[in-house]
Amino acid sequence: MAELSFVITMSVVTLFWAIVGGIVPLFIPKGPNRGVIVTMLVLTSVCCYLFWLIAILAQLNPLFGPSLSTDAIWYLRYHWP
Amino acid sequence: MDSLLRGEELCLAQLFLQSGSAYDCISELGELGLVEFRDLNPSVNAFQRKHVNEIKNCEEMERILGYLLREIKKADISLPERDVNPVAPLPKHVMAIMEQLQRLEVELGEVTRNKEKLQKNLLELREYTHMLRITHSFVQRTSEREPLHVQYEEFPFLEKDTVMDYSSMQRLGAKLGFISGLIQRAKIEAFERMLWRVCKGYTILSYAEVDEYLEDPETGEPSKSIVFLISYWGEQIGQKVKKISDCYHCHLYPYPTNNDERNDVVEGLKTRIQDLHTVLHRTEDYLRQVLMKASESVYTWVIQVKKIKAIYYILNLCSLDVTNKCLIAEVWCPVNDIANLRRALEEGSRKSGATVPSFVNRIPTSDTPPSLIRTNKFTSGFQGIVDAYGVGNYREVNPAPFTIITFPFLFAVMFGDLGHGLIMALFAFWMVLYENNRKLKNTRNEIWNTFFEGRYIILMMGLFSIYTGLIYNDCFSKSLNIFGSGWSVKAMFTAEMWKTDDLSGNRFLTLDPNVTGVFKGPYPLGIDPIWNLATNRLTFLNSYKMKMSVIIGIIHMSFGVILSTYNHLHFRKKHNLYLVFLPELLFLLCLFGYLVFMIFYKWLVFSAKDSREAPSILIHFINMFLMQGDGVPPLYPGQTGLQIFLVVIAVLSVPVLLLGKPIYLNWLHNGSQRLGMYRGYERVRRNSEEELYLMRANDMEEGSSHSDLSSSGDHEAEEFDFADEFLHQAIHTIEYCLGCVSNTASYLRLWALSLAHAQLSDVLWAMVMRVGLRMDTRLGVLFLVPVFSLFAVLTVSILLVMEGLSAFLHALRLHWVEFQNKFYSGTGVKFSPFSFSLLPSSFEHDGLL
């Protein structure tokens, strides 16, 4: 179950940034600024995807858990699923 | 795009300008701003150039214009809107403008002098009036007192009353004199003391202050004056008193002998003052009229004079050819603009009505041209921050198109807050929407101008900060829970790890990911919101952010090394690819790329189950260098072998980097010379030397400067110096290898600054906002308003401005040093075209326009 949600998330986000970086540049109209805009799109998608990827991989296999105060535990026990 | 990536191709061109139409052609070129002129008379002194008189005229005109502008500013006349752009007038019109300006100057000078004289007269008359009025009150006072005074016939000298009029003094037979006038208030005590010391009682001084402020003619400031009346005895005393009054800069006026005379003088003065007032008003009106008429055209004149001066300056840079009929100018021109240049010359020739047209001729050169990179309003900001480090060499790869995204991204990694990013983006968006507003564009405030010029940079920084704030899950130091946390507290209870009594017994409890159901999976977008509530939040975040910094840093640096291939390929130095680029890349990737691999491997493979044996990557990395691997268990089978292999490759690439290029170049030059001699290269060279000699003689006849072109080619073969090249390469190798280590560590500032920002944000919330939110409802609502305003002010000033500037600076440093020293040299010269719009105006600098 957890695996499935991870796979879905991974594929959705990867697909999104792949479209931004790979498909959208093909539709930029020809003009003096085409090169700059294509560079910007590719770099944006690479940077943002990498940043998201690092965040999710760092949390994939946590080696330790969060340490909460007992008040917080009391609240979270009843209010979070 | 090619222009932004690399810079435009420039060529050297010679312009042959007909003497009659040279002025018009250069005027056309100045309007278009296409080309940069080279100085063909570098050895000539500025005072010996051809058009020095015309430039002197222009400077004279500028002086008069400055005087005019100052007078207009003093009279508080506003200048009309400056949208005009007049063309430079022809030389024959220049004299007309000069005459107009000189006439205006003379007229203004006369009128101003008259006005000053009239004002001085008015002041004197007013002082005289005051003096008469006040001394009248002296006399009145004493004449009132007289009947009460007891007369001592025997002792006439003991009488106390000081002021006597002529009639009583004549009885005594003494010569009583009066001196009256005005003196400045500050000097009256010293005056009195001096009078007493010098005249020893033979004078009597009485004085009173004037009520209104009179304008001091020298300084123009209002000051208080005192009217005094000195009565003295004897001719010599009178002269002494006069000298002392002169010393103290008193204004002396004749004292009337009797009341009738006094009244007559007062009447006369009144009428004269009225007349003077009228004349003065009329003079001021006339002056204002003259200035208003001048103000209508003063701006046009300023621009015209600026253009004339610029054109003559350029004409001074040209040289005459042998026939003295044609001016030759050498310009740097973009290759794409040669057609425009031709058209401009034709236009200029047509305007001046010349029979023979001027033309342009492209000439080959071995000098490096300046670098031209065309930018629009969006890219100019980013190009500016790259140029601030150094303008690129001619046609080397330009980091600016990549900086457009990587700079705001690195800034955002350090700034990383959704709320702050949103405020920053909104501020920049407002500036962009109103960028055509004249008031915003033309303020003189330096700090505002800096922010306004960088509005697109700030917009990008804000947008990326919104994204990184989303990933860091930090919005004004609070986390957003959009998708539901991946950690479950309930599961700890259902798994019987915690019981309800544990809650009362302990203050903090730690969730254990080994227990089933506690950890349900990573949060899909960024950092899990539960970490915001955890006390060991920083332990997790520090590890995450440090690894993130190292990964981003190594990828950024590899990108920089890969960009250098563009340069190697463009400048046709293929040997650099194998001897410089490949060793560099191997060194970087074998050592630090492997580090990145280990980070990813540890994230993917080690989980909470084997958390006890989770290896420390740093220790493994250090062990790799020391070739030890026995103490710690391996990460994966075959690790030691692979690591030794990678270290060997990295170590081997260092001598290749160090020695490869110098040895290859040395072999290239020595080898080719040897080859050349076998094939009769010497003979070929001797032939070419003859040719060069002929060419040079020809050049001297023509009087152009081709000589430097050919002589530089002559020396090229001799210039390869092995020692020089080797030293250069050694420095590069050491810098690169040591730099790899230090620059990787330098990227850890990404972690440090984002930590500082998050902590500051947290403290501000906890110490300011939470205090307001914790209060009782009724009082709390009122209290919350000032608390929120304090929170807002501190957020903007500390977190947005201070942290923003700090992150900006560090992101800039990462680009300039760590990224650009992998491929960019930045020792070029910027192309500065001759354009009227780019010329600075000295009047604007003085704040007169």
Coordinates of C-alpha atoms in Angstrom, one line a residue, chain B residues 305-776:
Chain B
V305 CA 25.6 70.8 -27.7
K306 CA 26.2 67.3 -26.2
K307 CA 25.9 65.7 -29.7
I308 CA 28.0 68.3 -31.4
K309 CA 30.8 67.8 -28.9
A310 CA 30.6 64.1 -29.3
I311 CA 30.8 64.3 -33.1
Y312 CA 33.9 66.5 -32.9
Y313 CA 35.5 64.2 -30.5
I314 CA 35.0 61.3 -32.9
L315 CA 36.2 63.4 -35.8
N316 CA 39.4 63.9 -33.7
L317 CA 39.9 60.2 -33.6
C318 CA 39.9 59.9 -37.4
S319 CA 42.9 60.4 -39.6
L320 CA 43.2 62.2 -42.9
D321 CA 44.4 60.2 -45.9
V322 CA 47.2 61.3 -48.2
T323 CA 45.1 63.3 -50.6
N324 CA 43.6 65.3 -47.6
K325 CA 40.1 64.9 -49.1
C326 CA 39.0 61.9 -47.2
L327 CA 38.7 61.0 -43.6
I328 CA 39.5 57.4 -42.5
A329 CA 38.0 55.9 -39.4
E330 CA 38.5 52.5 -38.0
V331 CA 35.5 50.9 -36.3
W332 CA 34.6 47.7 -34.6
C333 CA 31.3 46.6 -36.1
P334 CA 29.1 43.5 -35.6
V335 CA 29.1 41.4 -38.7
N336 CA 25.4 41.3 -38.8
D337 CA 25.2 45.1 -38.8
I338 CA 27.5 45.8 -41.8
A339 CA 24.4 46.4 -44.0
N340 CA 23.0 48.9 -41.5
L341 CA 26.3 50.6 -41.4
R342 CA 26.3 51.0 -45.2
R343 CA 22.8 52.3 -45.2
A344 CA 23.7 54.9 -42.5
L345 CA 26.7 56.1 -44.5
E346 CA 24.5 56.5 -47.6
E347 CA 22.0 58.4 -45.6
G348 CA 24.6 60.7 -44.2
S349 CA 26.1 61.3 -47.6
R350 CA 22.7 62.1 -49.0
K351 CA 21.9 64.5 -46.2
S352 CA 25.0 66.5 -46.7
G353 CA 24.5 66.5 -50.5
A354 CA 27.9 65.1 -51.3
T355 CA 28.7 64.0 -54.8
V356 CA 31.0 61.1 -53.8
P357 CA 29.4 58.7 -51.3
S358 CA 31.3 57.4 -48.3
F359 CA 31.8 53.7 -48.0
V360 CA 32.9 51.0 -45.6
N361 CA 35.5 48.4 -46.2
R362 CA 36.0 45.4 -44.0
I363 CA 39.6 44.6 -43.1
P364 CA 41.2 41.5 -41.5
T365 CA 42.9 41.9 -38.2
S366 CA 44.5 39.8 -35.5
D367 CA 43.5 42.0 -32.6
T368 CA 40.8 40.6 -30.5
P369 CA 37.6 42.6 -30.8
P370 CA 35.6 43.7 -27.8
S371 CA 32.7 41.4 -26.7
L372 CA 29.2 42.3 -27.6
I373 CA 26.2 40.5 -26.0
R374 CA 22.8 41.7 -27.0
T375 CA 20.3 41.6 -24.1
N376 CA 16.7 42.5 -23.6
K377 CA 15.2 44.0 -20.4
F378 CA 14.8 40.5 -18.9
T379 CA 18.3 39.2 -19.6
S380 CA 20.1 42.4 -19.0
G381 CA 19.9 42.0 -15.2
F382 CA 21.5 38.6 -15.2
Q383 CA 24.1 39.7 -17.8
G384 CA 24.9 42.5 -15.4
I385 CA 25.7 40.3 -12.5
V386 CA 28.0 38.1 -14.7
D387 CA 29.7 41.2 -16.1
A388 CA 30.3 42.5 -12.6
Y389 CA 32.7 39.6 -12.2
G390 CA 34.3 40.2 -15.5
V391 CA 33.3 40.7 -19.1
G392 CA 33.8 37.6 -21.2
N393 CA 36.6 37.2 -23.7
Y394 CA 35.7 37.5 -27.3
R395 CA 33.3 34.7 -28.2
E396 CA 33.8 32.6 -25.1
V397 CA 30.8 30.9 -23.6
N398 CA 28.7 33.2 -21.6
P399 CA 27.3 31.9 -18.3
A400 CA 24.4 34.3 -18.3
P401 CA 21.7 32.2 -20.0
F402 CA 22.3 29.5 -17.3
T403 CA 22.5 32.0 -14.5
I404 CA 19.0 33.1 -15.3
I405 CA 17.8 29.9 -13.6
T406 CA 20.6 28.6 -11.5
F407 CA 21.1 31.8 -9.6
P408 CA 17.6 32.2 -8.4
F409 CA 17.5 28.5 -7.7
L410 CA 20.5 28.6 -5.4
F411 CA 19.2 31.7 -3.7
A412 CA 15.9 29.9 -3.1
V413 CA 17.7 26.9 -1.6
M414 CA 19.2 29.2 1.0
F415 CA 16.1 31.3 1.4
G416 CA 13.5 28.6 1.3
D417 CA 10.3 30.0 2.9
L418 CA 6.9 30.0 1.1
G419 CA 5.5 33.1 2.8
H420 CA 8.6 35.2 2.5
G421 CA 9.0 34.0 -1.1
L422 CA 5.5 35.1 -1.8
I423 CA 6.0 38.6 -0.5
M424 CA 9.2 38.9 -2.4
A425 CA 7.6 37.7 -5.6
L426 CA 4.6 40.1 -5.2
F427 CA 7.0 43.1 -4.6
A428 CA 8.9 42.2 -7.7
F429 CA 5.7 41.7 -9.7
W430 CA 4.5 45.1 -8.7
M431 CA 7.8 46.6 -9.9
V432 CA 7.5 44.8 -13.2
L433 CA 3.9 45.9 -13.8
Y434 CA 4.8 49.5 -13.3
E435 CA 8.2 49.4 -15.0
N436 CA 7.1 52.0 -17.6
N437 CA 6.1 54.5 -14.9
R438 CA 8.3 57.5 -15.4
K439 CA 8.6 58.3 -11.7
L440 CA 9.8 54.9 -10.8
K441 CA 12.3 54.8 -13.6
N442 CA 13.9 58.2 -13.0
T443 CA 14.4 58.7 -9.3
R444 CA 17.8 59.6 -8.1
N445 CA 17.7 57.3 -5.1
E446 CA 20.6 54.9 -5.6
I447 CA 19.3 52.1 -3.5
W448 CA 15.9 52.1 -5.1
N449 CA 17.5 52.2 -8.6
T450 CA 19.5 49.1 -7.6
F451 CA 16.3 47.2 -6.7
F452 CA 14.4 48.5 -9.7
E453 CA 17.1 47.4 -12.2
G454 CA 17.0 43.9 -10.7
R455 CA 13.3 43.6 -10.7
Y456 CA 13.3 40.5 -12.9
I457 CA 16.0 38.9 -10.8
I458 CA 14.0 39.5 -7.7
L459 CA 10.9 38.1 -9.4
M460 CA 12.7 34.8 -10.3
M461 CA 14.2 34.6 -6.8
G462 CA 10.7 35.0 -5.3
L463 CA 9.1 32.4 -7.5
F464 CA 11.8 29.8 -6.9
S465 CA 11.6 30.5 -3.1
I466 CA 7.9 29.7 -3.2
Y467 CA 8.8 26.3 -4.7
T468 CA 11.6 25.5 -2.3
G469 CA 9.5 26.8 0.6
L470 CA 6.9 24.2 -0.5
I471 CA 9.5 21.5 -0.5
Y472 CA 11.1 22.5 2.8
N473 CA 7.5 22.7 4.1
D474 CA 8.2 26.1 5.7
C475 CA 5.7 29.0 5.6
F476 CA 6.5 31.7 8.1
S477 CA 8.1 28.8 10.1
K478 CA 4.9 26.7 10.1
S479 CA 4.4 23.6 8.0
L480 CA 1.5 22.8 5.6
N481 CA -0.2 19.4 5.8
I482 CA -1.6 19.0 2.4
F483 CA -1.4 15.3 1.8
G484 CA -1.5 13.8 5.3
S485 CA 1.6 12.9 7.2
G486 CA 3.5 9.7 6.6
W487 CA 4.0 9.1 10.4
S488 CA 1.2 7.7 12.5
V489 CA 1.1 8.2 16.3
K490 CA -1.9 5.9 16.7
A491 CA 0.1 3.0 15.4
M492 CA 2.5 3.3 18.3
F493 CA -0.5 2.8 20.7
T494 CA -2.1 0.0 18.7
A495 CA 1.2 -1.9 18.6
E496 CA 1.4 -1.7 22.4
M497 CA 4.7 0.2 22.3
W498 CA 3.2 3.1 24.3
K499 CA 0.6 3.0 27.0
T500 CA -1.5 5.9 28.3
D501 CA 0.6 6.0 31.5
D502 CA 3.7 6.6 29.5
L503 CA 2.2 9.9 28.4
S504 CA 2.0 11.2 32.0
G505 CA 5.4 9.8 33.0
N506 CA 7.6 11.3 30.2
R507 CA 7.9 14.6 28.5
F508 CA 9.1 13.4 25.1
L509 CA 8.6 10.1 23.3
T510 CA 10.2 9.1 20.0
L511 CA 8.4 7.2 17.3
D512 CA 10.1 4.1 16.1
P513 CA 9.9 3.5 12.3
N514 CA 10.6 -0.2 12.9
V515 CA 7.1 -0.7 14.3
T516 CA 4.6 -1.6 11.6
G517 CA 2.2 1.1 10.7
V518 CA 4.2 4.0 12.2
F519 CA 5.9 5.0 9.0
K520 CA 3.4 4.8 6.1
G521 CA 5.6 6.2 3.4
P522 CA 7.4 9.3 2.4
Y523 CA 5.4 12.6 2.2
P524 CA 4.8 13.1 -1.5
L525 CA 5.8 16.8 -1.7
G526 CA 8.7 17.7 0.4
I527 CA 9.5 17.3 4.1
D528 CA 6.8 15.6 6.3
P529 CA 4.9 18.1 8.4
I530 CA 5.4 16.1 11.5
W531 CA 9.0 17.2 11.7
N532 CA 7.8 20.7 12.5
L533 CA 6.4 19.4 15.8
A534 CA 9.4 17.3 16.7
T535 CA 12.2 18.2 19.0
N536 CA 14.8 16.3 17.1
R537 CA 13.8 18.1 13.9
L538 CA 17.3 19.6 13.3
T539 CA 19.0 16.2 13.5
F540 CA 17.0 15.0 10.6
L541 CA 17.1 18.3 8.6
N542 CA 20.8 18.9 9.0
S543 CA 21.6 15.5 7.6
Y544 CA 19.2 16.0 4.8
K545 CA 20.3 19.5 3.9
M546 CA 24.0 18.8 4.1
K547 CA 23.7 15.9 1.7
M548 CA 21.5 18.0 -0.5
S549 CA 24.1 20.8 -0.6
V550 CA 26.9 18.4 -1.6
I551 CA 24.8 16.8 -4.3
I552 CA 23.7 20.2 -5.8
G553 CA 27.3 21.5 -5.6
I554 CA 28.9 18.6 -7.4
I555 CA 26.3 18.6 -10.1
H556 CA 26.7 22.4 -10.5
M557 CA 30.5 22.1 -10.8
S558 CA 30.3 19.2 -13.3
F559 CA 28.0 21.4 -15.4
G560 CA 30.6 24.1 -15.3
V561 CA 33.3 21.6 -16.4
I562 CA 31.1 20.4 -19.2
L563 CA 30.5 23.9 -20.4
S564 CA 34.2 24.3 -21.0
T565 CA 33.9 21.9 -23.9
Y566 CA 32.0 24.5 -25.8
N567 CA 35.0 26.8 -25.6
H568 CA 37.4 24.1 -26.6
L569 CA 35.3 23.2 -29.6
H570 CA 34.7 26.7 -30.7
F571 CA 38.3 27.8 -30.5
R572 CA 39.3 24.7 -32.4
K573 CA 41.6 23.4 -29.7
K574 CA 40.5 19.8 -29.8
H575 CA 43.6 18.7 -27.9
N576 CA 42.2 20.5 -24.9
L577 CA 39.3 18.1 -24.9
Y578 CA 41.5 15.1 -24.3
L579 CA 44.2 16.7 -22.3
V580 CA 42.3 19.1 -20.1
F581 CA 38.6 18.4 -20.1
L582 CA 38.8 14.6 -19.8
P583 CA 41.2 14.5 -16.8
E584 CA 39.3 17.3 -15.1
L585 CA 36.0 15.5 -15.4
L586 CA 37.4 12.1 -14.4
F587 CA 39.0 13.6 -11.3
L588 CA 35.8 15.3 -10.3
L589 CA 33.5 12.4 -11.0
C590 CA 35.6 9.6 -9.7
L591 CA 36.0 11.1 -6.4
F592 CA 33.1 13.3 -5.7
G593 CA 30.6 11.7 -8.1
Y594 CA 31.3 8.5 -6.2
L595 CA 30.4 10.4 -3.0
V596 CA 27.1 11.4 -4.5
F597 CA 26.5 7.8 -5.5
M598 CA 27.2 6.7 -2.0
I599 CA 24.7 9.2 -0.6
F600 CA 22.0 7.9 -2.9
Y601 CA 22.9 4.3 -2.2
K602 CA 22.7 4.8 1.5
W603 CA 19.3 6.5 1.2
L604 CA 17.9 3.7 -0.9
V605 CA 19.4 0.6 0.7
F606 CA 19.6 1.3 4.4
S607 CA 16.4 1.5 6.4
A608 CA 15.4 1.5 10.0
K609 CA 15.8 -2.2 10.3
D610 CA 19.6 -2.0 9.9
S611 CA 19.9 1.5 11.5
R612 CA 22.4 0.1 13.9
E613 CA 24.8 -0.8 11.2
A614 CA 24.1 2.2 8.9
P615 CA 27.5 3.3 7.8
S616 CA 28.9 6.8 8.0
I617 CA 29.6 8.0 4.5
L618 CA 32.2 10.4 5.6
I619 CA 34.3 7.7 7.2
H620 CA 34.0 5.6 4.1
F621 CA 35.1 8.5 1.9
I622 CA 38.1 9.2 4.0
N623 CA 39.0 5.5 4.1
M624 CA 38.8 5.5 0.3
F625 CA 41.6 8.0 0.1
L626 CA 43.7 6.2 2.7
M627 CA 43.0 2.9 1.0
Q628 CA 41.9 1.4 4.2
G629 CA 38.8 -0.6 4.4
D630 CA 39.2 -3.1 7.1
G631 CA 37.7 -1.5 10.1
V632 CA 34.2 -1.0 8.8
P633 CA 31.8 -3.4 7.0
P634 CA 31.5 -2.7 3.3
L635 CA 28.4 -0.9 1.9
Y636 CA 28.1 -3.4 -0.9
P637 CA 30.2 -6.3 -2.2
G638 CA 33.2 -5.3 -4.2
Q639 CA 33.4 -1.9 -2.6
T640 CA 37.1 -2.0 -1.8
G641 CA 38.0 -3.0 -5.3
L642 CA 35.9 -0.4 -7.0
Q643 CA 37.2 2.3 -4.7
I644 CA 40.8 1.5 -5.4
F645 CA 40.1 1.6 -9.1
L646 CA 38.4 5.0 -8.9
V647 CA 41.2 6.5 -6.8
V648 CA 43.8 5.2 -9.2
I649 CA 42.0 6.8 -12.1
A650 CA 41.7 10.1 -10.3
V651 CA 45.4 10.1 -9.3
L652 CA 46.5 9.2 -12.8
S653 CA 44.5 12.0 -14.3
V654 CA 46.5 14.6 -12.3
P655 CA 49.8 14.2 -14.2
V656 CA 47.9 14.1 -17.5
L657 CA 46.3 17.4 -16.6
L658 CA 49.6 18.8 -15.5
L659 CA 51.9 17.7 -18.3
G660 CA 49.7 16.7 -21.2
K661 CA 49.0 20.1 -22.7
P662 CA 52.5 21.7 -22.5
I663 CA 54.2 18.6 -23.9
Y664 CA 51.7 18.3 -26.7
L665 CA 52.0 22.0 -27.7
N666 CA 55.7 21.8 -27.5
W667 CA 55.8 18.8 -29.7
L668 CA 53.4 20.5 -32.1
H669 CA 55.6 23.6 -32.5
N670 CA 59.0 22.0 -32.5
G671 CA 57.9 19.1 -34.7
S672 CA 56.3 21.3 -37.3
Q673 CA 59.3 23.5 -37.5
R674 CA 61.5 20.5 -38.1
L675 CA 59.0 19.2 -40.7
G676 CA 58.9 22.6 -42.3
M677 CA 62.6 22.8 -42.8
Y678 CA 62.6 19.5 -44.6
R679 CA 60.0 20.7 -47.0
G680 CA 61.8 24.0 -47.9
Y681 CA 59.8 25.9 -45.3
E682 CA 62.7 28.2 -44.9
R683 CA 62.5 29.3 -48.5
V684 CA 58.8 29.8 -48.2
R685 CA 59.4 31.9 -45.1
R686 CA 62.0 34.0 -46.8
N687 CA 59.6 34.6 -49.7
S688 CA 56.9 35.7 -47.4
E689 CA 59.3 38.0 -45.7
E690 CA 59.9 39.8 -49.0
E691 CA 56.2 40.0 -49.4
L692 CA 55.8 41.5 -46.0
Y693 CA 58.4 44.1 -46.7
L694 CA 56.7 45.1 -49.9
M695 CA 53.4 45.3 -48.1
R696 CA 54.8 47.5 -45.4
A697 CA 56.3 49.9 -48.0
N698 CA 53.0 50.1 -49.7
D699 CA 51.3 50.8 -46.4
M700 CA 53.6 53.7 -45.6
E701 CA 52.6 55.2 -48.9
E702 CA 49.0 54.9 -48.2
G703 CA 49.4 56.1 -44.7
S704 CA 47.2 53.5 -43.1
S705 CA 48.0 51.3 -40.2
H706 CA 48.2 47.8 -41.6
S707 CA 51.7 47.3 -40.2
D708 CA 50.7 46.1 -36.9
L709 CA 48.5 43.4 -38.5
S710 CA 51.3 41.8 -40.4
S711 CA 54.0 42.1 -37.8
S712 CA 52.0 40.3 -35.2
G713 CA 51.7 37.3 -37.5
D714 CA 55.4 37.3 -37.9
H715 CA 56.0 36.7 -34.3
E716 CA 53.5 34.1 -33.6
A717 CA 55.7 31.2 -34.4
E718 CA 58.4 32.4 -32.0
E719 CA 56.2 33.0 -29.1
F720 CA 55.6 29.5 -27.8
D721 CA 57.5 29.3 -24.6
F722 CA 57.5 25.9 -22.9
A723 CA 58.3 27.1 -19.4
D724 CA 55.6 29.7 -19.5
E725 CA 53.0 27.2 -20.7
F726 CA 54.1 24.6 -18.2
L727 CA 53.9 27.1 -15.3
H728 CA 50.4 28.2 -16.4
Q729 CA 49.2 24.6 -16.6
A730 CA 50.7 23.7 -13.3
I731 CA 48.9 26.6 -11.6
H732 CA 45.7 25.5 -13.3
T733 CA 46.1 21.9 -12.1
I734 CA 46.8 22.8 -8.5
E735 CA 44.0 25.2 -8.5
Y736 CA 41.6 22.7 -10.0
C737 CA 42.4 19.8 -7.8
L738 CA 42.5 21.6 -4.5
G739 CA 39.6 23.6 -5.7
C740 CA 37.5 20.5 -6.1
V741 CA 37.7 19.7 -2.5
S742 CA 37.3 23.2 -1.1
N743 CA 34.6 24.2 -3.5
T744 CA 32.6 21.1 -2.6
A745 CA 32.8 22.1 1.0
S746 CA 31.9 25.6 0.0
Y747 CA 28.6 24.5 -1.2
L748 CA 27.7 23.6 2.4
R749 CA 26.8 27.3 2.8
L750 CA 23.5 26.2 1.1
W751 CA 22.8 24.2 4.2
A752 CA 24.1 26.9 6.6
L753 CA 22.0 29.7 5.3
S754 CA 18.8 27.8 5.0
L755 CA 19.3 26.6 8.6
A756 CA 19.9 30.2 9.7
H757 CA 16.8 31.4 7.9
A758 CA 14.6 28.7 9.3
Q759 CA 15.8 29.3 12.8
L760 CA 15.4 33.1 12.6
S761 CA 11.9 32.6 11.3
D762 CA 11.1 30.2 14.1
V763 CA 12.4 32.5 16.8
L764 CA 10.4 35.5 15.4
W765 CA 7.2 33.4 15.5
A766 CA 7.8 32.0 19.0
M767 CA 8.9 35.3 20.6
V768 CA 6.6 37.7 18.9
M769 CA 3.5 36.3 17.3
R770 CA 2.8 33.4 19.7
V771 CA 2.8 35.9 22.6
G772 CA 0.0 37.7 21.0
L773 CA -2.0 34.6 20.1
R774 CA -1.8 33.1 23.6
M775 CA -3.6 35.9 25.3
D776 CA -7.2 35.8 26.5

